[in-house]
Coordinates of C-alpha atoms in Angstrom, one line a residue:
Chain T
M1045 CA -72.6 -16.3 62.9
Q1046 CA -71.6 -20.0 62.7
H1047 CA -68.4 -19.0 61.1
R1048 CA -67.7 -16.6 63.9
L1049 CA -68.4 -19.1 66.5
A1050 CA -66.2 -21.6 64.8
L1051 CA -63.3 -19.0 64.9
Y1052 CA -63.9 -18.2 68.5
S1053 CA -63.7 -22.0 69.4
L1054 CA -60.6 -22.3 67.3
S1055 CA -59.0 -19.4 69.2
L1056 CA -59.9 -21.0 72.5
V1057 CA -58.5 -24.4 71.5
L1058 CA -55.4 -22.7 70.3
F1059 CA -54.9 -20.8 73.5
V1060 CA -55.4 -23.9 75.7
T1061 CA -53.0 -26.0 73.5
I1062 CA -50.3 -23.3 73.7
W1063 CA -50.9 -23.1 77.5
F1064 CA -50.5 -26.9 77.8
A1065 CA -47.3 -26.8 75.8
F1066 CA -45.7 -24.1 77.9
S1067 CA -46.7 -25.7 81.2
F1068 CA -44.8 -28.9 80.3
F1069 CA -41.6 -26.9 80.2
T1070 CA -42.3 -24.6 83.2
P1071 CA -42.4 -25.6 86.9
H1072 CA -46.0 -26.3 87.9
Y1073 CA -46.0 -23.9 90.9
L1074 CA -45.4 -21.1 88.3
L1075 CA -47.5 -22.2 85.5
P1076 CA -49.9 -25.1 86.2
T1077 CA -51.6 -27.0 83.4
P1078 CA -55.2 -26.2 82.4
L1079 CA -56.2 -29.5 84.2
D1080 CA -54.6 -28.3 87.5
V1081 CA -56.6 -25.1 87.2
V1082 CA -59.9 -27.1 86.7
R1083 CA -58.9 -29.2 89.7
A1084 CA -58.2 -26.0 91.8
F1085 CA -61.6 -24.7 90.8
I1086 CA -63.4 -27.8 92.0
E1087 CA -61.4 -27.8 95.2
M1088 CA -62.4 -24.2 95.9
T1089 CA -66.1 -25.0 95.2
L1090 CA -66.2 -28.2 97.2
K1091 CA -63.8 -27.6 100.1
E1092 CA -63.9 -23.7 100.4
S1093 CA -66.6 -21.2 100.2
L1094 CA -66.2 -20.2 96.4
F1095 CA -69.9 -20.2 95.7
I1096 CA -70.7 -18.0 98.6
D1097 CA -67.9 -15.7 97.7
I1098 CA -69.2 -15.4 94.1
M1099 CA -72.6 -14.6 95.5
V1100 CA -71.1 -11.9 97.8
T1101 CA -69.2 -10.2 95.1
L1102 CA -72.1 -10.5 92.6
S1103 CA -74.5 -8.9 95.1
R1104 CA -72.0 -6.1 95.8
V1105 CA -71.7 -5.4 92.0
L1106 CA -75.4 -5.6 91.5
L1107 CA -76.3 -3.3 94.4
G1108 CA -73.5 -0.8 93.6
F1109 CA -74.4 -0.7 90.0
S1110 CA -78.1 -0.3 90.6
L1111 CA -77.6 2.4 93.3
G1112 CA -75.1 4.2 91.0
F1113 CA -77.5 4.1 88.1
L1114 CA -80.4 5.3 90.2
M1115 CA -78.4 8.1 91.7
G1116 CA -77.1 9.1 88.2
L1117 CA -80.6 9.0 86.8
I1118 CA -82.1 11.1 89.6
L1119 CA -79.2 13.7 89.4
A1120 CA -79.5 13.8 85.6
I1121 CA -83.3 14.4 85.6
A1122 CA -82.9 17.1 88.2
S1123 CA -80.1 18.7 86.2
M1124 CA -82.2 18.7 83.0
L1125 CA -85.3 20.1 84.8
Y1126 CA -83.4 22.9 86.6
N1127 CA -80.5 24.7 84.8
T1128 CA -79.3 26.3 88.1
F1129 CA -78.9 22.9 89.6
R1130 CA -77.1 21.6 86.5
D1131 CA -74.7 24.5 86.6
I1132 CA -74.0 24.0 90.3
I1133 CA -73.4 20.1 90.1
Y1134 CA -71.7 20.1 86.7
P1135 CA -68.1 21.0 87.7
L1136 CA -68.2 18.4 90.5
V1137 CA -69.7 15.7 88.3
A1138 CA -67.1 16.4 85.6
F1139 CA -64.3 16.3 88.2
I1140 CA -65.5 13.0 89.8
S1141 CA -66.1 11.4 86.4
V1142 CA -62.6 12.0 85.1
T1143 CA -60.7 11.2 88.4
P1144 CA -59.6 7.5 88.5
S1145 CA -62.3 5.7 90.6
F1146 CA -59.7 3.7 92.5
A1147 CA -58.4 6.9 94.0
F1148 CA -61.7 7.2 96.1
I1149 CA -61.1 3.8 97.8
P1150 CA -58.8 5.0 100.6
L1151 CA -61.1 7.9 101.4
L1152 CA -64.1 5.6 101.5
M1153 CA -62.3 3.1 103.7
I1154 CA -61.9 5.8 106.3
W1155 CA -65.4 7.3 105.8
V1156 CA -67.6 4.1 105.3
G1157 CA -65.4 1.6 107.2
L1158 CA -64.3 -1.9 106.1
N1159 CA -67.8 -3.4 105.4
D1160 CA -70.1 -4.3 102.4
M1161 CA -71.0 -0.7 102.0
L1162 CA -67.4 0.2 101.0
A1163 CA -67.6 -1.9 97.8
I1164 CA -71.2 -0.7 97.1
A1165 CA -70.3 2.9 97.6
A1166 CA -67.2 2.7 95.4
V1167 CA -69.2 1.1 92.5
A1168 CA -72.0 3.6 92.9
I1169 CA -69.6 6.5 92.5
C1170 CA -67.8 4.8 89.7
V1171 CA -71.1 4.3 87.8
G1172 CA -73.3 7.2 88.9
F1173 CA -71.2 10.2 88.1
P1174 CA -70.4 9.3 84.5
I1175 CA -74.1 8.7 83.9
V1176 CA -74.9 12.2 85.1
Y1177 CA -72.1 13.5 82.9
S1178 CA -73.2 11.6 79.9
F1179 CA -76.9 12.8 80.3
I1180 CA -75.8 16.4 80.5
S1181 CA -73.7 16.0 77.4
S1182 CA -76.3 13.8 75.6
K1183 CA -78.8 16.6 75.6
K1184 CA -76.5 18.4 73.2
S1185 CA -76.3 15.3 70.8
I1186 CA -80.1 15.0 70.5
D1187 CA -81.3 16.3 67.1
P1188 CA -82.3 20.0 67.9
E1189 CA -85.2 19.7 65.5
I1190 CA -86.7 17.0 67.6
I1191 CA -86.8 19.5 70.5
N1192 CA -88.1 22.2 68.2
V1193 CA -90.9 20.1 67.0
A1194 CA -91.8 18.9 70.5
L1195 CA -91.9 22.6 71.6
T1196 CA -94.3 23.6 68.7
L1197 CA -96.5 20.7 69.6
G1198 CA -96.9 22.2 73.1
A1199 CA -94.4 20.2 75.2
S1200 CA -93.5 21.7 78.6
R1201 CA -89.9 21.3 80.0
K1202 CA -91.2 18.4 82.1
D1203 CA -92.6 16.7 78.9
L1204 CA -89.4 17.3 77.1
V1205 CA -87.2 15.8 79.8
F1206 CA -89.5 12.7 80.6
K1207 CA -90.9 11.9 77.2
I1208 CA -88.1 13.0 74.8
I1209 CA -84.6 13.6 76.3
L1210 CA -84.6 10.8 78.9
P1211 CA -85.7 7.9 76.6
L1212 CA -83.5 9.1 73.7
S1213 CA -80.5 9.4 76.0
I1214 CA -80.5 5.6 76.1
T1215 CA -78.9 5.5 72.7
H1216 CA -76.0 7.6 74.2
L1217 CA -76.0 5.9 77.6
A1218 CA -75.9 2.2 76.4
P1219 CA -72.2 2.1 75.5
L1220 CA -71.3 3.8 78.7
L1221 CA -73.4 1.4 80.9
K1222 CA -71.6 -1.5 79.2
L1223 CA -68.2 0.0 80.0
E1224 CA -69.4 0.7 83.6
A1225 CA -70.6 -2.8 83.9
G1226 CA -67.0 -3.9 83.4
H1227 CA -65.7 -1.2 85.8
S1228 CA -68.1 -2.3 88.5
W1229 CA -66.3 -5.7 88.7
K1230 CA -62.9 -4.1 88.8
M1231 CA -64.0 -1.8 91.6
V1232 CA -65.4 -4.5 93.7
F1233 CA -62.5 -6.8 93.2
V1234 CA -60.0 -4.1 94.2
T1235 CA -61.9 -3.1 97.3
E1236 CA -62.3 -6.8 98.3
Y1237 CA -58.6 -7.2 97.6
L1238 CA -57.5 -4.3 99.6
A1239 CA -59.9 -4.0 102.5
L1240 CA -62.6 -6.7 102.8
S1241 CA -62.6 -10.2 104.2
S1242 CA -65.0 -11.9 101.8
G1243 CA -65.7 -12.1 98.1
L1244 CA -63.6 -13.1 95.1
G1245 CA -61.0 -10.4 95.8
F1246 CA -60.4 -11.8 99.2
L1247 CA -60.0 -15.3 97.8
M1248 CA -57.4 -13.9 95.4
V1249 CA -55.5 -12.4 98.4
R1250 CA -55.6 -15.9 100.1
A1251 CA -54.5 -17.7 97.0
Y1252 CA -51.6 -15.2 96.5
S1253 CA -50.5 -15.6 100.2
M1254 CA -50.3 -19.3 99.6
I1255 CA -48.6 -18.8 96.2
S1256 CA -51.3 -21.1 94.7
V1257 CA -51.0 -20.1 91.0
D1258 CA -53.6 -22.6 89.9
K1259 CA -56.2 -20.9 92.2
I1260 CA -55.1 -17.4 91.1
I1261 CA -55.7 -18.4 87.4
A1262 CA -59.0 -20.1 88.3
L1263 CA -60.1 -16.9 89.9
I1264 CA -59.0 -14.7 87.0
I1265 CA -61.0 -16.9 84.6
L1266 CA -64.0 -16.8 86.9
L1267 CA -63.9 -13.0 87.3
G1268 CA -63.5 -12.5 83.6
L1269 CA -66.4 -14.7 82.7
L1270 CA -68.7 -13.1 85.3
A1271 CA -67.9 -9.6 84.1
L1272 CA -68.4 -10.7 80.5
V1273 CA -71.8 -12.3 81.2
F1274 CA -72.9 -9.1 83.2
Q1275 CA -71.8 -6.9 80.2
Y1276 CA -73.5 -9.2 77.8
I1277 CA -76.8 -9.0 79.7
I1278 CA -76.7 -5.1 79.5
E1279 CA -75.8 -5.3 75.9
L1280 CA -78.8 -7.7 75.3
I1281 CA -81.1 -5.1 76.9
E1282 CA -79.7 -2.3 74.8
T1283 CA -79.9 -4.4 71.6
R1284 CA -83.6 -5.2 72.2
I1285 CA -84.5 -1.5 72.8
M1286 CA -82.5 -0.4 69.8
R1287 CA -83.9 -3.1 67.5
K1288 CA -87.5 -2.2 68.7
W1289 CA -86.9 1.4 67.7
G1290 CA -85.5 0.3 64.3
Y1291 CA -81.9 1.5 65.0
M1292 CA -80.4 -1.9 64.3
R1293 CA -82.0 -2.3 60.9
R1294 CA -80.8 1.2 59.9
L1295 CA -77.3 0.4 60.9
N1296 CA -77.6 -3.0 59.1
I1297 CA -76.5 -5.0 62.3
Chain Y
M1112 CA -108.0 32.8 59.8
T1113 CA -104.4 33.7 60.1
R1114 CA -102.7 36.4 58.2
I1115 CA -99.0 36.6 58.9
E1116 CA -96.9 39.6 58.9
L1117 CA -93.2 39.8 59.3
R1118 CA -91.9 43.4 60.0
Q1119 CA -88.2 44.2 59.7
I1120 CA -87.0 40.8 61.0
S1121 CA -83.3 40.7 61.5
N1122 CA -81.0 38.1 63.2
F1123 CA -77.8 36.3 62.5
I1124 CA -78.8 35.6 58.9
L1125 CA -81.9 37.5 58.1
K1126 CA -81.6 41.3 57.1
K1127 CA -84.7 43.4 57.7
V1128 CA -87.1 40.9 56.2
S1129 CA -90.6 42.2 55.8
L1130 CA -93.4 39.9 54.4
E1131 CA -97.1 39.7 54.4
I1132 CA -98.8 36.2 53.9
P1133 CA -102.5 36.1 53.2
S1134 CA -104.8 33.6 55.2
Y1135 CA -105.5 30.2 53.9
K1136 CA -103.0 30.4 51.1
T1137 CA -99.8 28.5 50.3
Y1138 CA -96.9 30.9 50.4
V1139 CA -93.7 29.3 48.9
L1140 CA -90.3 30.7 49.9
I1141 CA -87.7 29.9 47.4
G1142 CA -84.0 30.5 47.4
P1143 CA -80.6 28.8 47.3
N1144 CA -79.1 26.9 50.3
G1145 CA -78.0 29.1 53.1
A1146 CA -80.3 32.0 52.2
G1147 CA -82.1 31.9 55.5
K1148 CA -85.4 30.1 54.4
T1149 CA -85.5 27.7 57.3
T1150 CA -84.6 30.6 59.7
I1151 CA -87.8 32.5 58.6
L1152 CA -89.9 29.4 59.5
K1153 CA -88.2 29.3 62.9
V1154 CA -88.8 33.0 63.4
I1155 CA -92.5 32.3 62.8
A1156 CA -92.5 29.4 65.1
G1157 CA -90.6 31.3 67.8
L1158 CA -87.7 28.9 67.8
V1159 CA -84.9 31.4 67.2
N1160 CA -84.1 34.8 68.5
Y1161 CA -84.8 37.9 66.3
R1162 CA -85.4 41.6 66.2
G1163 CA -88.5 43.0 64.6
N1164 CA -92.1 41.9 64.9
V1165 CA -94.1 38.8 63.9
L1166 CA -97.9 39.4 63.8
F1167 CA -100.6 36.8 63.3
D1168 CA -103.9 38.5 62.2
G1169 CA -102.4 41.9 63.2
R1170 CA -101.5 40.9 66.7
P1171 CA -97.9 40.7 67.7
V1172 CA -96.8 37.3 68.9
D1173 CA -93.1 38.1 69.7
D1174 CA -93.5 37.4 73.4
L1175 CA -95.2 34.1 72.9
P1176 CA -93.1 30.9 73.3
P1177 CA -93.3 28.3 70.5
W1178 CA -96.0 26.2 72.4
K1179 CA -98.4 29.1 72.6
R1180 CA -98.1 30.2 68.9
N1181 CA -100.2 27.4 67.6
V1182 CA -98.1 26.6 64.6
G1183 CA -97.3 23.2 63.0
Y1184 CA -93.7 22.8 62.2
V1185 CA -92.3 20.0 59.8
P1186 CA -88.5 20.2 59.6
Q1187 CA -86.6 18.9 56.6
S1188 CA -85.3 16.0 58.7
N1189 CA -89.0 15.2 59.9
A1190 CA -87.6 14.9 63.5
L1191 CA -90.0 12.0 64.3
F1192 CA -89.5 10.7 67.9
P1193 CA -87.6 7.5 67.2
H1194 CA -88.7 5.8 70.5
M1195 CA -92.4 6.2 69.8
T1196 CA -94.6 4.3 67.3
V1197 CA -96.2 6.3 64.5
E1198 CA -99.5 6.5 66.5
E1199 CA -97.6 7.7 69.7
N1200 CA -95.8 10.3 67.6
I1201 CA -99.1 11.7 66.3
L1202 CA -100.8 11.5 69.7
F1203 CA -97.9 13.3 71.4
G1204 CA -99.1 16.9 70.8
L1205 CA -102.7 16.0 71.9
K1206 CA -101.4 14.3 74.9
V1207 CA -99.3 17.1 76.2
K1208 CA -102.2 19.5 75.7
G1209 CA -104.2 17.3 78.0
V1210 CA -106.8 16.0 75.4
D1211 CA -108.4 12.8 76.9
E1212 CA -107.1 9.6 75.5
N1213 CA -110.3 8.4 73.7
S1214 CA -110.9 11.7 71.9
A1215 CA -107.2 12.0 71.1
R1216 CA -107.2 8.5 69.5
K1217 CA -110.3 9.3 67.5
I1218 CA -108.8 12.5 66.1
V1219 CA -105.5 10.6 65.3
K1220 CA -107.4 7.9 63.5
E1221 CA -109.3 10.4 61.3
Y1222 CA -106.1 12.2 60.3
M1223 CA -104.1 8.9 59.7
E1224 CA -106.9 7.8 57.3
I1225 CA -106.6 11.1 55.3
A1226 CA -102.9 10.4 54.7
D1227 CA -103.5 6.6 54.3
I1228 CA -101.0 5.8 57.0
T1229 CA -103.4 3.9 59.4
H1230 CA -101.5 0.6 58.5
L1231 CA -98.2 2.1 59.9
K1232 CA -99.6 3.0 63.3
N1233 CA -97.6 0.5 65.3
R1234 CA -94.4 0.9 63.3
Y1235 CA -91.3 2.9 64.6
P1236 CA -90.1 5.8 62.5
L1237 CA -86.8 4.4 61.5
T1238 CA -88.5 1.4 59.9
L1239 CA -90.5 3.7 57.5
S1240 CA -89.6 4.9 54.1
G1241 CA -88.8 8.6 53.5
G1242 CA -92.2 9.3 52.1
E1243 CA -94.0 7.6 54.9
Q1244 CA -91.9 9.5 57.5
K1245 CA -92.9 12.7 55.8
K1246 CA -96.6 11.9 55.9
V1247 CA -96.4 11.1 59.6
A1248 CA -94.5 14.3 60.3
I1249 CA -97.1 16.4 58.4
I1250 CA -100.0 14.6 60.2
R1251 CA -98.3 15.0 63.6
A1252 CA -98.2 18.7 63.0
L1253 CA -101.7 18.9 61.7
V1254 CA -103.4 16.9 64.4
N1255 CA -102.9 19.7 66.8
D1256 CA -105.1 21.9 64.6
P1257 CA -102.5 24.6 64.1
K1258 CA -103.5 27.9 62.5
I1259 CA -100.2 27.9 60.4
L1260 CA -98.4 24.9 58.9
L1261 CA -94.6 25.4 58.3
L1262 CA -93.0 22.9 55.8
D1263 CA -89.3 22.9 55.4
E1264 CA -88.2 21.3 52.2
P1265 CA -90.9 18.6 52.3
F1266 CA -89.9 16.8 49.2
T1267 CA -86.1 16.7 49.5
G1268 CA -84.7 13.3 48.9
L1269 CA -88.0 11.7 48.0
H1270 CA -88.6 9.5 45.0
Y1271 CA -90.6 11.2 42.2
D1272 CA -93.6 8.9 42.6
T1273 CA -93.6 9.6 46.4
R1274 CA -93.4 13.3 45.7
I1275 CA -96.6 13.2 43.6
Q1276 CA -98.4 11.2 46.3
L1277 CA -97.3 13.7 48.9
V1278 CA -98.4 16.7 46.8
E1279 CA -101.8 15.1 46.6
V1280 CA -101.9 14.5 50.3
L1281 CA -101.0 18.2 50.9
R1282 CA -103.6 19.4 48.4
N1283 CA -106.3 17.3 50.2
I1284 CA -105.2 18.7 53.6
K1285 CA -105.3 22.2 52.3
K1286 CA -108.8 21.7 50.8
Q1287 CA -110.2 20.0 53.9
Y1288 CA -108.6 22.0 56.8
N1289 CA -108.0 25.4 55.2
K1290 CA -104.7 26.2 56.7
T1291 CA -102.2 29.0 56.0
V1292 CA -99.2 27.1 54.7
I1293 CA -95.6 28.3 54.4
L1294 CA -93.5 26.0 52.3
V1295 CA -89.7 26.5 52.0
T1296 CA -87.9 25.0 49.1
H1297 CA -85.0 25.5 46.7
D1298 CA -86.9 23.5 44.0
L1299 CA -88.8 25.5 41.4
D1300 CA -91.0 22.5 40.5
E1301 CA -92.1 22.0 44.1
A1302 CA -92.8 25.7 44.3
L1303 CA -94.7 25.9 41.0
E1304 CA -96.8 22.7 41.9
L1305 CA -98.1 24.1 45.3
G1306 CA -97.8 27.8 45.7
D1307 CA -100.4 30.5 45.6
Y1308 CA -97.9 33.3 46.5
Y1309 CA -94.1 33.4 46.4
G1310 CA -91.2 34.9 48.0
I1311 CA -87.6 34.8 46.8
L1312 CA -84.9 34.9 49.5
V1313 CA -81.2 35.3 48.7
N1314 CA -78.6 36.0 51.4
G1315 CA -81.1 36.8 54.1
R1316 CA -82.9 39.4 52.0
I1317 CA -86.4 39.1 50.4
L1318 CA -86.0 40.1 46.7
Y1319 CA -89.5 39.5 45.7
S1320 CA -92.8 38.7 47.4
G1321 CA -96.0 38.5 45.5
N1322 CA -98.2 36.4 43.2
K1323 CA -97.3 33.9 40.6
Y1324 CA -97.1 36.3 37.6
G1325 CA -94.7 38.6 39.3
F1326 CA -92.7 35.6 40.5
L1327 CA -92.4 34.2 37.0
N1328 CA -91.0 37.5 35.8
S1329 CA -88.4 37.8 38.7
V1330 CA -87.3 34.2 39.2
N1331 CA -84.9 34.0 36.3
K1332 CA -83.4 37.3 37.4
Y1333 CA -82.8 36.5 41.0
L1334 CA -82.1 32.7 41.1
G1335 CA -79.4 31.6 38.8
Y1336 CA -80.1 27.9 39.0
V1337 CA -83.6 27.8 37.5
N1338 CA -85.6 29.0 34.5
A1339 CA -89.4 29.6 34.5
L1340 CA -91.3 31.1 31.6
E1341 CA -94.9 32.0 31.2
C1342 CA -96.1 30.6 27.9
N1343 CA -99.2 30.8 25.6
V1344 CA -100.3 27.6 24.1
E1345 CA -100.6 27.7 20.3
K1346 CA -101.2 24.2 19.3
C1347 CA -101.3 20.8 21.1
M1348 CA -100.5 17.4 19.5
S1349 CA -102.1 15.1 22.1
E1350 CA -101.1 12.0 20.2
L1351 CA -97.4 13.0 20.7
G1352 CA -97.9 14.5 24.1
L1353 CA -96.4 17.7 23.0
C1354 CA -97.6 21.4 22.7
K1355 CA -96.2 24.3 20.6
V1356 CA -96.0 27.2 22.9
S1357 CA -94.8 30.7 22.7
C1358 CA -93.0 32.1 25.8
S1359 CA -92.7 35.9 25.4
K1360 CA -92.6 35.2 21.7
I1361 CA -90.0 32.6 22.0
P1362 CA -91.3 29.4 20.2
L1363 CA -90.9 26.2 22.2
I1364 CA -92.0 22.6 21.9
V1365 CA -92.9 21.3 25.4
P1366 CA -94.3 18.1 26.8
W1367 CA -97.9 18.1 27.9
E1368 CA -100.3 15.2 28.4
G1369 CA -103.2 16.7 30.2
D1370 CA -106.3 18.5 28.9
L1371 CA -106.3 22.2 28.3
D1372 CA -109.8 23.9 28.2
N1373 CA -110.5 26.7 25.8
I1374 CA -110.3 29.4 28.5
N1375 CA -107.0 28.3 29.9
R1376 CA -104.4 28.3 27.3
K1377 CA -101.4 29.2 29.5
L1378 CA -98.7 27.0 30.7
I1379 CA -95.6 27.6 32.9
V1380 CA -92.5 26.0 31.5
S1381 CA -89.7 25.2 34.0
V1382 CA -86.2 23.8 33.4
Q1383 CA -83.2 23.6 35.7
A1384 CA -80.3 25.8 34.6
D1385 CA -77.8 22.9 34.6
K1386 CA -79.9 21.1 31.9
L1387 CA -79.6 23.9 29.3
I1388 CA -76.8 23.5 26.7
V1389 CA -75.0 26.5 25.3
Y1390 CA -73.4 26.4 21.7
R1391 CA -71.3 29.0 20.0
V1392 CA -72.2 27.9 16.5
E1393 CA -75.7 27.8 15.3
E1394 CA -75.2 24.6 13.2
Q1395 CA -74.3 22.6 16.3
C1396 CA -77.5 23.6 18.2
P1397 CA -80.4 21.2 17.6
S1398 CA -83.2 22.6 15.6
I1399 CA -85.9 22.0 18.2
N1400 CA -85.9 24.6 21.1
C1401 CA -82.7 26.5 20.0
I1402 CA -82.8 30.1 21.1
Q1403 CA -80.4 32.8 20.1
G1404 CA -79.1 35.3 22.6
E1405 CA -76.3 37.3 24.0
V1406 CA -74.3 36.6 27.2
Y1407 CA -74.6 39.5 29.5
S1408 CA -73.2 38.1 32.8
I1409 CA -71.0 35.3 34.0
S1410 CA -70.5 34.3 37.7
K1411 CA -68.2 31.6 38.7
L1412 CA -69.2 28.6 40.7
Q1413 CA -67.1 25.6 42.0
N1414 CA -65.3 23.1 39.6
D1415 CA -65.0 25.3 36.5
L1416 CA -68.9 25.8 36.5
Q1417 CA -70.3 29.1 35.9
V1418 CA -73.8 30.7 35.8
I1419 CA -74.1 32.2 32.4
K1420 CA -77.1 34.7 32.0
V1421 CA -78.2 35.1 28.4
N1422 CA -80.4 37.8 27.2
T1423 CA -82.4 36.5 24.2
D1424 CA -83.4 38.6 21.2
L1425 CA -86.9 38.7 22.6
D1426 CA -85.7 40.1 26.0
V1427 CA -86.1 36.9 28.1
T1428 CA -83.3 36.1 30.5
L1429 CA -82.2 32.4 30.5
N1430 CA -79.9 30.9 33.2
I1431 CA -77.4 28.3 32.2
I1432 CA -75.0 26.5 34.5
S1433 CA -72.2 25.2 32.3
S1434 CA -68.4 25.0 32.0
C1435 CA -68.5 26.2 28.4
K1436 CA -66.0 29.1 27.9
V1437 CA -67.9 32.1 26.6
S1438 CA -67.4 35.8 27.2
V1439 CA -69.8 38.7 28.0
G1440 CA -71.3 40.1 24.9
E1441 CA -70.7 37.0 22.9
K1442 CA -73.7 35.7 20.6
V1443 CA -74.6 32.2 21.7
F1444 CA -77.3 29.6 20.9
V1445 CA -79.1 27.9 23.9
N1446 CA -80.8 24.6 23.6
I1447 CA -83.6 23.6 26.0
P1448 CA -83.8 19.8 25.8
L1449 CA -87.3 18.5 25.6
K1450 CA -86.8 15.7 28.2
Y1451 CA -85.8 18.2 31.0
I1452 CA -88.8 20.6 30.5
R1453 CA -91.6 20.5 33.1
T1454 CA -94.9 22.1 32.4
Y1455 CA -97.7 23.4 34.7
V1456 CA -101.1 24.9 34.1
L1457 CA -101.1 28.6 34.9
K1458 CA -104.5 29.4 36.7
E1459 CA -106.2 32.5 35.6
N1460 CA -106.2 33.8 39.1
R1461 CA -104.4 37.0 39.4
G1462 CA -104.7 37.4 43.2
R1463 CA -103.8 40.6 44.9
R1464 CA -100.2 41.2 45.6
P1465 CA -99.6 40.4 49.3

């Protein structure tokens, strides 16, 4: 682990050094030095509303993600309990899951309007439908003998869904949730960039209109870090559950 | 009590299988991989579609779903619920049947003590060893008090010591709870150790079903990968751990370390077909356990290997898996190496043929 951390640090130092080197030979309005970017970050925090915009974007991501997760879970449970319902929603779910999420933004701009709900709805769609899709498919990847044993032990369909399939689906769902955590940030950023007047996406539009490359880079770094932390938290929850069940030891991770 | 009857069962693998399994006995179904052994268990449990009839104590159960058939099923993979602790796994069946928490825990505690797994109750299945997992799977099936216990290859992949332990647990369970047990295996030693009655299944067809004596006479004929012989003990040299036996007049030296009373002087001798060595010249064959015979059939397997069936001069069929080039009708000498021979006491209990 220490070895890995040392390599990470080395890669970071190398990157910043190369950046420094390049910035000396390039006009500053095109490629500012790392110090200029730090300065731009401090300026945005102190003189502009960076902190508030971070909170606005974060709340949109969290609300959209939670709403999407909840919606996905409810639809998934219903589809596992009732085969007819599953067959009715499956084509729609499959279609929405594979369509690029950004394509829904113009439609949502007209239907929802240019407000907070736009970003939240976009994230909810981006997260919710792949979850349902994954649940329906994960039922097939659970060891059929587990279902067989549960049936001989007297489990009803409800018991199967709530006590076996749903908890076991976490193992299939976790990688998807991590991926969707990253997508949520992309989705919120794009909606803010295109249609909203607050949040980090909006700050980016403003920085672009003033051709402040230092601020643009500062915002890119900030967005990347926030998305990484969000993804890391989800990974942490996944790891804890998997370790508790003994999966990690088996995989020797 | 539960007597099980299968009448003309057919599906994607089974071909008109008819069986009768007496109550409270252990019925061992033996056959090669892909013969349809597991499918028979699933038919009894109601987990696969089939044509024909399954009867428990004379009553058809074909319309009953798995949760109403009252059978305990232990698959080869154990299929423990990985997100539940050992105790929760065992409690599952009682909980879904609505048994109140306190009584359920009491029952579970009692069963866990029998299998000596109480210390594992808070562990998760993936953190257990293969043998521990198997014990949990068996106890989970038993705690619901099923009429029939279905065990699919219970010892596959387990270490020899663990197997012995598990055999003991199964014997205790059988003694204490009096269940009809159906055990599926491809391993002759497992079969001989636990069975009261036997069935041989090959390519979806039952070739033999009956008691141990008939089984011993048929097994070499129907299964090419094993050899089982019924032998009379002539003399035992306990200091060497060896006995001189006569298996249908074939003299053999076999390992035996237990006691043999005066009444019971019979042993079953088993040896895997791939452990036998075939020689074309008598001088090369070791002097102990060398049997003369004639090759009467050869069937090809993969990688140059073949099943050679040899009829001995004393009319006993031996199966040998070997790459040795011999031809049908050729006189050969077969050596049964002492270290690969397993011996079992043959109980003088000629039960009725089911």
